[in-house]
PDB file of C-alpha atoms in Angstrom:
ATOM      1  CA  MET A   1       7.323  21.672  23.541  1.00 76.00           C
ATOM      2  CA  LYS A   2       4.660  19.964  25.476  1.00 96.00           C
ATOM      3  CA  LYS A   3       4.465  16.604  25.372  1.00 98.00           C
ATOM      4  CA  ILE A   4       1.892  13.316  24.746  1.00 98.00           C
ATOM      5  CA  ARG A   5       1.636  11.038  27.156  1.00 98.00           C
ATOM      6  CA  LEU A   6       0.951   7.864  25.398  1.00 98.00           C
ATOM      7  CA  ALA A   7       0.228   4.962  26.700  1.00 98.00           C
ATOM      8  CA  ILE A   8       1.216   1.638  25.070  1.00 98.00           C
ATOM      9  CA  VAL A   9      -1.690  -1.505  25.174  1.00 98.00           C
ATOM     10  CA  GLY A  10      -0.281  -4.577  23.446  1.00 98.00           C
ATOM     11  CA  CYS A  11       3.845  -5.239  23.928  1.00 96.00           C
ATOM     12  CA  GLY A  12       4.505  -8.006  21.136  1.00 93.00           C
ATOM     13  CA  ILE A  13       6.364  -7.111  18.324  1.00 93.00           C
ATOM     14  CA  ALA A  14       4.820  -3.686  16.530  1.00 96.00           C
ATOM     15  CA  ALA A  15       4.996  -2.338  19.722  1.00 97.00           C
ATOM     16  CA  ARG A  16       8.776  -3.548  20.707  1.00 97.00           C
ATOM     17  CA  ASP A  17      10.134  -3.274  17.181  1.00 96.00           C
ATOM     18  CA  LEU A  18       7.657  -0.455  15.374  1.00 97.00           C
ATOM     19  CA  HIS A  19       6.268   2.029  17.251  1.00 98.00           C
ATOM     20  CA  TYR A  20       9.123   2.165  20.291  1.00 98.00           C
ATOM     21  CA  PRO A  21      12.284   2.790  18.248  1.00 98.00           C
ATOM     22  CA  ALA A  22       9.944   5.526  16.252  1.00 98.00           C
ATOM     23  CA  LEU A  23       8.568   7.156  19.719  1.00 98.00           C
ATOM     24  CA  LYS A  24      12.305   6.772  21.382  1.00 98.00           C
ATOM     25  CA  ALA A  25      13.282   9.510  18.241  1.00 98.00           C
ATOM     26  CA  LEU A  26      10.501  12.016  19.387  1.00 98.00           C
ATOM     27  CA  ASN A  27      11.076  12.071  23.330  1.00 97.00           C
ATOM     28  CA  ASP A  28      10.732  15.403  22.608  1.00 98.00           C
ATOM     29  CA  LYS A  29       6.907  14.438  21.720  1.00 98.00           C
ATOM     30  CA  PHE A  30       5.941  12.147  23.392  1.00 98.00           C
ATOM     31  CA  GLU A  31       6.639  10.537  27.383  1.00 98.00           C
ATOM     32  CA  ILE A  32       5.150   6.706  27.306  1.00 98.00           C
ATOM     33  CA  VAL A  33       3.218   6.569  31.045  1.00 98.00           C
ATOM     34  CA  ALA A  34       1.970   3.504  31.431  1.00 98.00           C
ATOM     35  CA  VAL A  35       1.675   0.155  29.301  1.00 98.00           C
ATOM     36  CA  THR A  36      -0.263  -3.039  29.649  1.00 98.00           C
ATOM     37  CA  SER A  37      -0.204  -6.544  27.544  1.00 97.00           C
ATOM     38  CA  ARG A  38      -2.465  -9.552  27.340  1.00 94.00           C
ATOM     39  CA  THR A  39       0.019 -10.977  30.170  1.00 93.00           C
ATOM     40  CA  LYS A  40       1.781  -9.181  32.684  1.00 94.00           C
ATOM     41  CA  LYS A  41       5.412 -10.520  32.253  1.00 94.00           C
ATOM     42  CA  HIS A  42       5.050  -9.315  28.685  1.00 93.00           C
ATOM     43  CA  ALA A  43       3.897  -5.285  29.703  1.00 97.00           C
ATOM     44  CA  GLU A  44       6.477  -5.860  33.154  1.00 98.00           C
ATOM     45  CA  GLU A  45       9.667  -6.971  30.166  1.00 97.00           C
ATOM     46  CA  PHE A  46       8.824  -4.336  27.813  1.00 98.00           C
ATOM     47  CA  ALA A  47       7.771  -1.287  30.719  1.00 98.00           C
ATOM     48  CA  LYS A  48      11.699  -2.375  31.035  1.00 98.00           C
ATOM     49  CA  LEU A  49      12.596  -1.297  28.202  1.00 97.00           C
ATOM     50  CA  VAL A  50      10.928   1.665  27.927  1.00 97.00           C
ATOM     51  CA  GLY A  51      11.958   3.166  31.167  1.00 97.00           C
ATOM     52  CA  ASN A  52       9.896   0.994  33.566  1.00 97.00           C
ATOM     53  CA  PRO A  53       6.193   3.421  32.939  1.00 98.00           C
ATOM     54  CA  GLU A  54       3.765   2.013  35.051  1.00 98.00           C
ATOM     55  CA  VAL A  55       2.499  -0.940  34.026  1.00 98.00           C
ATOM     56  CA  PHE A  56      -1.386  -2.508  34.691  1.00 98.00           C
ATOM     57  CA  ASP A  57      -2.909  -5.856  34.612  1.00 97.00           C
ATOM     58  CA  THR A  58      -5.425  -4.747  32.418  1.00 98.00           C
ATOM     59  CA  TYR A  59      -6.407  -1.957  29.832  1.00 98.00           C
ATOM     60  CA  GLU A  60     -10.080  -1.112  32.100  1.00 98.00           C
ATOM     61  CA  GLU A  61      -8.098   0.118  34.639  1.00 98.00           C
ATOM     62  CA  LEU A  62      -5.608   2.005  32.659  1.00 98.00           C
ATOM     63  CA  LEU A  63      -8.082   3.934  30.807  1.00 98.00           C
ATOM     64  CA  GLU A  64      -9.001   5.082  34.310  1.00 98.00           C
ATOM     65  CA  ALA A  65      -5.784   6.826  34.805  1.00 98.00           C
ATOM     66  CA  ASP A  66      -6.350  10.300  34.254  1.00 97.00           C
ATOM     67  CA  TYR A  67      -2.834  11.341  33.141  1.00 98.00           C
ATOM     68  CA  ILE A  68      -2.229   9.613  29.864  1.00 98.00           C
ATOM     69  CA  ASP A  69      -4.014  12.234  27.200  1.00 98.00           C
ATOM     70  CA  ALA A  70      -3.604   9.310  23.868  1.00 98.00           C
ATOM     71  CA  VAL A  71      -3.100   5.060  23.961  1.00 99.00           C
ATOM     72  CA  ASP A  72      -0.780   3.039  21.011  1.00 98.00           C
ATOM     73  CA  LEU A  73      -2.860   0.042  20.202  1.00 98.00           C
ATOM     74  CA  THR A  74      -1.069  -2.446  19.246  1.00 98.00           C
ATOM     75  CA  LEU A  75      -2.973  -5.793  19.209  1.00 97.00           C
ATOM     76  CA  PRO A  76      -4.429  -8.737  17.155  1.00 95.00           C
ATOM     77  CA  ILE A  77      -6.611  -7.142  14.566  1.00 96.00           C
ATOM     78  CA  HIS A  78     -10.024  -8.584  16.126  1.00 96.00           C
ATOM     79  CA  LEU A  79      -9.327  -5.861  19.161  1.00 98.00           C
ATOM     80  CA  ASN A  80      -8.725  -2.519  17.035  1.00 98.00           C
ATOM     81  CA  VAL A  81     -11.988  -1.720  16.791  1.00 98.00           C
ATOM     82  CA  PRO A  82     -13.574  -2.511  20.374  1.00 98.00           C
ATOM     83  CA  PHE A  83     -10.267  -0.925  22.281  1.00 98.00           C
ATOM     84  CA  ALA A  84     -10.375   2.358  19.961  1.00 98.00           C
ATOM     85  CA  ILE A  85     -14.097   2.936  21.243  1.00 98.00           C
ATOM     86  CA  LYS A  86     -14.072   2.080  25.386  1.00 98.00           C
ATOM     87  CA  ALA A  87     -10.446   4.530  24.937  1.00 98.00           C
ATOM     88  CA  VAL A  88     -12.237   7.730  23.240  1.00 98.00           C
ATOM     89  CA  GLU A  89     -15.974   7.293  25.503  1.00 98.00           C
ATOM     90  CA  LYS A  90     -12.853   7.897  28.323  1.00 98.00           C
ATOM     91  CA  GLY A  91     -11.937  11.043  26.891  1.00 98.00           C
ATOM     92  CA  LYS A  92      -8.286   9.469  25.438  1.00 98.00           C
ATOM     93  CA  HIS A  93      -6.756   9.754  21.948  1.00 98.00           C
ATOM     94  CA  VAL A  94      -5.811   6.738  19.754  1.00 98.00           C
ATOM     95  CA  ILE A  95      -3.091   5.461  17.545  1.00 98.00           C
ATOM     96  CA  CYS A  96      -3.955   2.294  16.176  1.00 98.00           C
ATOM     97  CA  GLU A  97      -1.856  -0.195  13.718  1.00 98.00           C
ATOM     98  CA  LYS A  98      -3.560  -1.365  10.941  1.00 97.00           C
ATOM     99  CA  PRO A  99      -6.330  -2.754   9.366  1.00 98.00           C
ATOM    100  CA  ILE A 100      -8.452  -0.512  11.021  1.00 98.00           C
ATOM    101  CA  SER A 101     -10.509  -3.662  11.665  1.00 98.00           C
ATOM    102  CA  THR A 102     -11.614  -7.838  10.264  1.00 97.00           C
ATOM    103  CA  ASP A 103     -14.077  -6.828   7.882  1.00 97.00           C
ATOM    104  CA  VAL A 104     -15.757  -3.322   6.633  1.00 98.00           C
ATOM    105  CA  GLU A 105     -19.124  -3.778   7.764  1.00 97.00           C
ATOM    106  CA  SER A 106     -17.400  -3.503  11.239  1.00 98.00           C
ATOM    107  CA  ALA A 107     -14.512  -0.715  11.097  1.00 98.00           C
ATOM    108  CA  LYS A 108     -18.298   1.061   9.788  1.00 98.00           C
ATOM    109  CA  GLN A 109     -18.984   1.369  13.894  1.00 98.00           C
ATOM    110  CA  LEU A 110     -15.013   2.716  14.489  1.00 98.00           C
ATOM    111  CA  LEU A 111     -15.613   5.780  11.103  1.00 98.00           C
ATOM    112  CA  ASN A 112     -19.059   6.585  12.972  1.00 98.00           C
ATOM    113  CA  VAL A 113     -17.988   6.606  16.467  1.00 98.00           C
ATOM    114  CA  SER A 114     -14.524   9.207  15.061  1.00 98.00           C
ATOM    115  CA  LYS A 115     -17.477  11.646  13.214  1.00 97.00           C
ATOM    116  CA  GLU A 116     -18.765  12.400  16.840  1.00 98.00           C
ATOM    117  CA  THR A 117     -16.246  12.463  19.568  1.00 98.00           C
ATOM    118  CA  ASN A 118     -13.583  15.113  19.356  1.00 97.00           C
ATOM    119  CA  LYS A 119     -10.720  12.176  20.304  1.00 98.00           C
ATOM    120  CA  VAL A 120      -8.315  11.759  17.359  1.00 98.00           C
ATOM    121  CA  ILE A 121      -8.247   8.432  15.735  1.00 98.00           C
ATOM    122  CA  TYR A 122      -5.673   7.848  13.686  1.00 99.00           C
ATOM    123  CA  ILE A 123      -5.486   4.407  12.140  1.00 98.00           C
ATOM    124  CA  ALA A 124      -0.784   4.284  12.209  1.00 98.00           C
ATOM    125  CA  GLU A 125      -0.451   2.985   8.262  1.00 98.00           C
ATOM    126  CA  ASN A 126       3.029   4.659   7.914  1.00 98.00           C
ATOM    127  CA  TRP A 127       2.679   3.556   4.475  1.00 98.00           C
ATOM    128  CA  ARG A 128       0.947   6.680   3.588  1.00 98.00           C
ATOM    129  CA  HIS A 129       4.077   8.229   5.426  1.00 98.00           C
ATOM    130  CA  ILE A 130       7.306   7.309   3.261  1.00 97.00           C
ATOM    131  CA  LYS A 131       8.978  10.150   1.148  1.00 96.00           C
ATOM    132  CA  LYS A 132       9.009   6.676  -2.181  1.00 96.00           C
ATOM    133  CA  PHE A 133       5.744   7.298  -2.580  1.00 97.00           C
ATOM    134  CA  ARG A 134       5.965  10.617  -2.240  1.00 97.00           C
ATOM    135  CA  LEU A 135       7.671  10.896  -4.346  1.00 97.00           C
ATOM    136  CA  ILE A 136       5.998   8.418  -7.294  1.00 97.00           C
ATOM    137  CA  LYS A 137       3.598  10.289  -7.012  1.00 98.00           C
ATOM    138  CA  ASN A 138       4.749  13.743  -7.594  1.00 97.00           C
ATOM    139  CA  LEU A 139       7.051  12.724 -10.542  1.00 97.00           C
ATOM    140  CA  LEU A 140       3.777  11.277 -11.907  1.00 97.00           C
ATOM    141  CA  LYS A 141       2.888  14.911 -12.176  1.00 96.00           C
ATOM    142  CA  ASN A 142       5.614  15.105 -15.315  1.00 95.00           C
ATOM    143  CA  PHE A 143       3.171  11.922 -17.351  1.00 96.00           C
ATOM    144  CA  LYS A 144       1.488  13.347 -20.586  1.00 92.00           C
ATOM    145  CA  GLU A 145      -1.444  10.651 -19.040  1.00 95.00           C
ATOM    146  CA  VAL A 146      -0.718   8.100 -16.730  1.00 97.00           C
ATOM    147  CA  LEU A 147      -2.239   4.978 -18.463  1.00 96.00           C
ATOM    148  CA  TYR A 148      -0.773   1.314 -16.795  1.00 98.00           C
ATOM    149  CA  PHE A 149       1.466  -0.531 -13.889  1.00 98.00           C
ATOM    150  CA  ASN A 150       2.062  -3.156 -12.593  1.00 98.00           C
ATOM    151  CA  TRP A 151       2.872  -4.362  -9.400  1.00 98.00           C
ATOM    152  CA  ARG A 152       4.287  -7.104  -8.136  1.00 97.00           C
ATOM    153  CA  ILE A 153       5.352  -8.365  -4.232  1.00 96.00           C
ATOM    154  CA  PHE A 154       6.190 -11.417  -3.575  1.00 95.00           C
ATOM    155  CA  VAL A 155       7.644 -11.529   0.435  1.00 90.00           C
ATOM    156  CA  GLY A 156       8.306 -15.242   1.139  1.00 82.00           C
ATOM    157  CA  MET A 157       7.833 -16.170   4.974  1.00 79.00           C
ATOM    158  CA  LYS A 158       9.353 -18.466   5.928  1.00 79.00           C
ATOM    159  CA  LYS A 159       7.650 -20.489   8.761  1.00 75.00           C
ATOM    160  CA  ASP A 160      10.759 -18.908  11.837  1.00 77.00           C
ATOM    161  CA  ASN A 161       9.731 -15.875  10.382  1.00 74.00           C
ATOM    162  CA  LYS A 162       8.201 -13.639  13.123  1.00 79.00           C
ATOM    163  CA  TYR A 163       4.544 -12.430  12.551  1.00 78.00           C
ATOM    164  CA  ALA A 164       4.154 -16.252  11.191  1.00 69.00           C
ATOM    165  CA  LYS A 165       4.696 -17.625  14.482  1.00 68.00           C
ATOM    166  CA  THR A 166       2.416 -14.800  15.602  1.00 78.00           C
ATOM    167  CA  ASP A 167      -0.733 -16.902  17.241  1.00 76.00           C
ATOM    168  CA  TRP A 168      -3.539 -14.738  16.232  1.00 64.00           C
ATOM    169  CA  ARG A 169      -2.400 -15.099  13.161  1.00 76.00           C
ATOM    170  CA  LYS A 170      -2.207 -18.185  12.730  1.00 67.00           C
ATOM    171  CA  LYS A 171      -5.878 -18.337  12.872  1.00 78.00           C
ATOM    172  CA  PRO A 172      -6.801 -15.311  11.892  1.00 79.00           C
ATOM    173  CA  GLN A 173      -9.989 -13.265  12.463  1.00 83.00           C
ATOM    174  CA  HIS A 174      -9.774 -10.592   9.663  1.00 84.00           C
ATOM    175  CA  ILE A 175     -10.728 -11.440   6.380  1.00 89.00           C
ATOM    176  CA  GLY A 176      -7.865 -12.884   3.468  1.00 88.00           C
ATOM    177  CA  GLY A 177      -4.439 -13.146   6.072  1.00 90.00           C
ATOM    178  CA  PHE A 178      -1.897 -12.225   5.377  1.00 85.00           C
ATOM    179  CA  LEU A 179      -3.519 -11.056   2.344  1.00 93.00           C
ATOM    180  CA  SER A 180      -5.299  -8.114   4.387  1.00 94.00           C
ATOM    181  CA  ASP A 181      -2.898  -8.016   6.910  1.00 93.00           C
ATOM    182  CA  ALA A 182      -0.088  -6.854   5.074  1.00 93.00           C
ATOM    183  CA  GLY A 183      -2.063  -5.939   1.580  1.00 96.00           C
ATOM    184  CA  VAL A 184      -3.886  -2.552   2.940  1.00 97.00           C
ATOM    185  CA  HIS A 185      -0.136  -1.053   2.775  1.00 98.00           C
ATOM    186  CA  HIS A 186       0.108  -1.952  -0.817  1.00 98.00           C
ATOM    187  CA  VAL A 187      -3.313   0.195  -1.372  1.00 98.00           C
ATOM    188  CA  ALA A 188      -3.017   3.189   0.991  1.00 98.00           C
ATOM    189  CA  ALA A 189       0.715   3.568  -0.453  1.00 98.00           C
ATOM    190  CA  MET A 190      -1.538   2.346  -4.531  1.00 98.00           C
ATOM    191  CA  ARG A 191      -4.079   5.012  -3.383  1.00 98.00           C
ATOM    192  CA  LEU A 192      -1.812   7.338  -2.296  1.00 98.00           C
ATOM    193  CA  ILE A 193       0.009   8.178  -6.408  1.00 98.00           C
ATOM    194  CA  PHE A 194      -2.720   7.606  -8.197  1.00 98.00           C
ATOM    195  CA  GLY A 195      -6.207   8.009  -6.632  1.00 98.00           C
ATOM    196  CA  ASP A 196      -8.916   6.084  -5.500  1.00 98.00           C
ATOM    197  CA  ILE A 197     -10.471   2.811  -6.430  1.00 98.00           C
ATOM    198  CA  ASP A 198     -12.714   2.532  -8.751  1.00 98.00           C
ATOM    199  CA  TRP A 199     -12.980  -1.781  -9.483  1.00 98.00           C
ATOM    200  CA  VAL A 200     -11.164  -4.788  -8.795  1.00 98.00           C
ATOM    201  CA  THR A 201     -11.556  -8.548 -10.179  1.00 98.00           C
ATOM    202  CA  ALA A 202      -9.015 -10.992  -8.621  1.00 98.00           C
ATOM    203  CA  TYR A 203      -9.101 -14.580  -8.268  1.00 97.00           C
ATOM    204  CA  THR A 204      -6.606 -15.882  -4.505  1.00 95.00           C
ATOM    205  CA  LYS A 205      -5.231 -19.198  -3.692  1.00 94.00           C
ATOM    206  CA  ASP A 206      -3.411 -20.884  -1.288  1.00 91.00           C
ATOM    207  CA  PHE A 207      -0.465 -22.394  -1.535  1.00 90.00           C
ATOM    208  CA  SER A 208       1.116 -22.473   1.186  1.00 87.00           C
ATOM    209  CA  ASP A 209       0.468 -25.726   3.945  1.00 81.00           C
ATOM    210  CA  TYR A 210       1.975 -23.865   6.819  1.00 81.00           C
ATOM    211  CA  LEU A 211       0.428 -19.837   6.423  1.00 83.00           C
ATOM    212  CA  SER A 212      -3.573 -19.307   7.295  1.00 81.00           C
ATOM    213  CA  GLY A 213      -6.055 -18.476   4.990  1.00 82.00           C
ATOM    214  CA  PRO A 214      -5.063 -17.312   0.932  1.00 91.00           C
ATOM    215  CA  ASP A 215      -2.079 -16.209   0.264  1.00 92.00           C
ATOM    216  CA  PHE A 216      -1.409 -15.595  -3.231  1.00 96.00           C
ATOM    217  CA  ILE A 217      -3.363 -12.534  -4.971  1.00 97.00           C
ATOM    218  CA  SER A 218      -3.723 -11.619  -8.802  1.00 98.00           C
ATOM    219  CA  THR A 219      -5.785  -7.833  -9.250  1.00 98.00           C
ATOM    220  CA  ILE A 220      -6.778  -6.026 -12.077  1.00 98.00           C
ATOM    221  CA  VAL A 221      -7.257  -2.215 -10.584  1.00 98.00           C
ATOM    222  CA  GLU A 222      -9.067   0.359 -12.525  1.00 98.00           C
ATOM    223  CA  PHE A 223      -8.717   3.793  -9.562  1.00 98.00           C
ATOM    224  CA  LYS A 224     -11.372   6.263 -10.911  1.00 98.00           C
ATOM    225  CA  ASN A 225      -8.437   8.607 -13.187  1.00 96.00           C
ATOM    226  CA  GLY A 226      -8.829   5.566 -15.494  1.00 97.00           C
ATOM    227  CA  VAL A 227      -5.335   4.029 -14.646  1.00 98.00           C
ATOM    228  CA  ILE A 228      -5.841   0.353 -14.365  1.00 98.00           C
ATOM    229  CA  GLY A 229      -3.069  -1.913 -13.871  1.00 98.00           C
ATOM    230  CA  ASN A 230      -1.816  -5.360 -11.791  1.00 98.00           C
ATOM    231  CA  TYR A 231      -1.318  -6.174  -8.439  1.00 98.00           C
ATOM    232  CA  VAL A 232      -0.372  -9.478  -7.803  1.00 98.00           C
ATOM    233  CA  ALA A 233       0.885 -10.450  -3.849  1.00 97.00           C
ATOM    234  CA  SER A 234       2.320 -13.625  -2.685  1.00 95.00           C
ATOM    235  CA  TYR A 235       3.212 -14.334   0.770  1.00 92.00           C
ATOM    236  CA  SER A 236       4.828 -17.916  -0.103  1.00 90.00           C
ATOM    237  CA  PHE A 237       6.934 -17.053  -2.617  1.00 91.00           C
ATOM    238  CA  ASN A 238      10.301 -14.753  -2.032  1.00 90.00           C
ATOM    239  CA  GLU A 239      11.487 -12.886  -5.385  1.00 91.00           C
ATOM    240  CA  GLU A 240      12.587  -8.860  -6.226  1.00 90.00           C
ATOM    241  CA  GLU A 241       9.492  -6.971  -6.293  1.00 93.00           C
ATOM    242  CA  GLN A 242       8.564  -4.905  -9.262  1.00 94.00           C
ATOM    243  CA  PHE A 243       6.773  -1.760  -9.697  1.00 97.00           C
ATOM    244  CA  GLU A 244       6.340  -0.264 -12.610  1.00 98.00           C
ATOM    245  CA  ILE A 245       4.042   2.600 -14.299  1.00 98.00           C
ATOM    246  CA  TYR A 246       4.125   2.966 -18.183  1.00 98.00           C
ATOM    247  CA  GLY A 247       2.942   6.355 -19.928  1.00 97.00           C
ATOM    248  CA  LYS A 248       2.059   8.345 -22.998  1.00 92.00           C
ATOM    249  CA  GLU A 249       5.426   9.494 -23.055  1.00 92.00           C
ATOM    250  CA  ASN A 250       6.912   8.227 -19.666  1.00 97.00           C
ATOM    251  CA  THR A 251       7.711   5.083 -17.769  1.00 98.00           C
ATOM    252  CA  LEU A 252       8.655   4.579 -14.192  1.00 98.00           C
ATOM    253  CA  LYS A 253      10.027   1.973 -12.651  1.00 97.00           C
ATOM    254  CA  VAL A 254      10.980   0.510  -8.737  1.00 95.00           C
ATOM    255  CA  LEU A 255      13.736  -2.107  -9.106  1.00 88.00           C
ATOM    256  CA  LYS A 256      15.792  -3.572  -5.968  1.00 78.00           C
ATOM    257  CA  ASN A 257      14.290  -0.539  -4.013  1.00 82.00           C
ATOM    258  CA  LYS A 258      15.702   1.926  -6.596  1.00 92.00           C
ATOM    259  CA  ILE A 259      13.128   4.606  -8.871  1.00 97.00           C
ATOM    260  CA  PHE A 260      13.714   5.431 -12.816  1.00 97.00           C
ATOM    261  CA  TYR A 261      12.455   7.454 -14.558  1.00 97.00           C
ATOM    262  CA  ASN A 262      12.522   7.481 -18.383  1.00 96.00           C
ATOM    263  CA  GLU A 263      15.537   5.300 -17.626  1.00 93.00           C
ATOM    264  CA  LYS A 264      16.989   7.514 -14.884  1.00 96.00           C
ATOM    265  CA  GLU A 265      17.965   7.308 -11.700  1.00 96.00           C
ATOM    266  CA  ILE A 266      16.580   9.146  -9.213  1.00 96.00           C
ATOM    267  CA  ASP A 267      17.820   9.786  -5.764  1.00 92.00           C
ATOM    268  CA  PHE A 268      15.428   9.578  -2.793  1.00 93.00           C
ATOM    269  CA  GLU A 269      15.632   9.505   0.949  1.00 91.00           C
ATOM    270  CA  GLU A 270      14.518   6.294   2.442  1.00 93.00           C
ATOM    271  CA  ASN A 271      12.143   5.803   5.466  1.00 96.00           C
ATOM    272  CA  MET A 272       9.581   3.197   6.803  1.00 96.00           C
ATOM    273  CA  GLY A 273       7.244   6.415   8.063  1.00 98.00           C
ATOM    274  CA  TYR A 274       6.523   5.025  11.539  1.00 98.00           C
ATOM    275  CA  LYS A 275       8.243   8.381  13.257  1.00 98.00           C
ATOM    276  CA  GLU A 276       6.982  10.442  10.763  1.00 98.00           C
ATOM    277  CA  GLU A 277       3.272   8.894  11.828  1.00 98.00           C
ATOM    278  CA  PHE A 278       3.963   9.943  15.460  1.00 98.00           C
ATOM    279  CA  GLU A 279       4.727  13.011  14.640  1.00 98.00           C
ATOM    280  CA  ASP A 280       1.822  13.562  12.394  1.00 98.00           C
ATOM    281  CA  PHE A 281      -0.575  12.295  15.520  1.00 98.00           C
ATOM    282  CA  TYR A 282       0.522  14.132  17.180  1.00 98.00           C
ATOM    283  CA  GLU A 283      -0.281  17.637  14.726  1.00 98.00           C
ATOM    284  CA  VAL A 284      -3.059  16.316  14.161  1.00 98.00           C
ATOM    285  CA  ILE A 285      -3.341  16.585  18.301  1.00 98.00           C
ATOM    286  CA  LEU A 286      -1.497  19.646  19.468  1.00 98.00           C
ATOM    287  CA  ASN A 287      -2.058  21.992  16.900  1.00 97.00           C
ATOM    288  CA  ASN A 288      -5.264  21.014  15.160  1.00 94.00           C
ATOM    289  CA  LYS A 289      -3.879  19.465  11.596  1.00 98.00           C
ATOM    290  CA  GLU A 290      -5.883  17.661   9.624  1.00 98.00           C
ATOM    291  CA  ASN A 291      -6.482  14.139   9.867  1.00 98.00           C
ATOM    292  CA  ASP A 292      -6.087  13.234   6.203  1.00 98.00           C
ATOM    293  CA  LEU A 293      -3.416  10.033   6.637  1.00 98.00           C
ATOM    294  CA  GLY A 294      -4.496   8.468   9.640  1.00 98.00           C
ATOM    295  CA  ASN A 295      -8.863   9.311   9.545  1.00 98.00           C
ATOM    296  CA  CYS A 296     -10.504   5.970   9.297  1.00 98.00           C
ATOM    297  CA  GLU A 297     -12.502   6.987   5.869  1.00 98.00           C
ATOM    298  CA  GLU A 298      -8.787   6.955   4.551  1.00 98.00           C
ATOM    299  CA  ALA A 299      -8.201   3.207   6.610  1.00 98.00           C
ATOM    300  CA  ILE A 300     -12.206   1.498   5.496  1.00 98.00           C
ATOM    301  CA  LYS A 301     -10.819   1.936   1.705  1.00 98.00           C
ATOM    302  CA  ASP A 302      -7.439   0.155   1.997  1.00 98.00           C
ATOM    303  CA  LEU A 303      -9.143  -2.199   3.466  1.00 98.00           C
ATOM    304  CA  ALA A 304     -12.348  -2.457   1.122  1.00 98.00           C
ATOM    305  CA  PHE A 305     -10.054  -2.985  -1.673  1.00 98.00           C
ATOM    306  CA  PHE A 306      -9.702  -6.880   0.258  1.00 96.00           C
ATOM    307  CA  GLU A 307     -13.207  -7.751   0.637  1.00 97.00           C
ATOM    308  CA  ALA A 308     -14.276  -7.200  -2.808  1.00 98.00           C
ATOM    309  CA  ALA A 309     -11.249  -8.754  -3.960  1.00 97.00           C
ATOM    310  CA  LEU A 310     -12.269 -11.413  -1.277  1.00 95.00           C
ATOM    311  CA  LYS A 311     -15.512 -11.336  -2.913  1.00 96.00           C
ATOM    312  CA  SER A 312     -14.777 -11.263  -6.984  1.00 97.00           C
ATOM    313  CA  ASN A 313     -13.763 -14.182  -7.647  1.00 92.00           C
ATOM    314  CA  GLY A 314     -13.159 -13.378 -10.894  1.00 94.00           C
ATOM    315  CA  ASN A 315     -16.064 -10.970 -11.804  1.00 97.00           C
ATOM    316  CA  LYS A 316     -15.903  -7.031 -11.104  1.00 97.00           C
ATOM    317  CA  ILE A 317     -16.573  -5.567  -7.427  1.00 98.00           C
ATOM    318  CA  LYS A 318     -16.975  -2.069  -7.472  1.00 98.00           C
ATOM    319  CA  VAL A 319     -15.761  -0.769  -4.278  1.00 98.00           C
ATOM    320  CA  ASP A 320     -17.286   1.927  -3.320  1.00 97.00           C
ATOM    321  CA  ALA A 321     -20.629  -0.099  -3.103  1.00 97.00           C
ATOM    322  CA  LEU A 322     -19.259  -2.215   0.513  1.00 96.00           C
ATOM    323  CA  ILE A 323     -18.281   0.969   1.835  1.00 96.00           C
ATOM    324  CA  ASN A 324     -21.879   2.777   0.993  1.00 91.00           C
TER     325      ASN A 324
END
């Protein structure tokens, strides 16, 4: 089996805790051949962890290496677009951590490049690969009609949380801070289940004294198929997640990571989607699979939800109006 020769760019939490375990499990498909990071010390430490690939002082030097097929960008969000563009200009494929960019307008630059290049630009939204959400989508096919959903996600971020302590998250350049950084996961899942979003109305609040930017959002959302619901997320409150979907004759509830369809518990295989997103990236590059899960269009739609919500202040905002 042919391996993709991969360079890791940015050797922080995402590279170490999320991407490397997935790549290690896929060592028949990927070989980490180079690394670089903001500080050489971090790059050298990460290189020792992953098998001692070549360490480059700068990203620009790394891109000149002709033995690299693709780069894996695990960077502060404001670097995604310029670093991805540099990579494809040097003939490298790109897999890039979400969100696609700091805002919709800058994300459009990468979208335009993705349409013009023959290199793959893949936005790594692992929640599009989580089997639980695909199961929910399939179970909804049994509903005579889906009417309403309520999804409440309270992810209390304590002061010592490793993500809350990240320097670039303390002074976010991306819209909404944690709301968009973590929240694009939730929107990706909602869109996987219900389809594209028509409009959103929202209020946001800043309840925490140590998280930067708003940390609470309450929304009303309508999807293009007519499904309406409430999405509420908080990064200062901590409580069990609740996800409920109601139809004319059926109900589906997710409680404590258990799925109940009409009160009957449904078994499912748990996964976090990181291994699956890299498998998909591999198939897109080497086997001409359609890039339907990691393309820039999908990533922009996820981000546009939050840009619309943050502009809303209780008014109804059409999501497509921000994209088109």
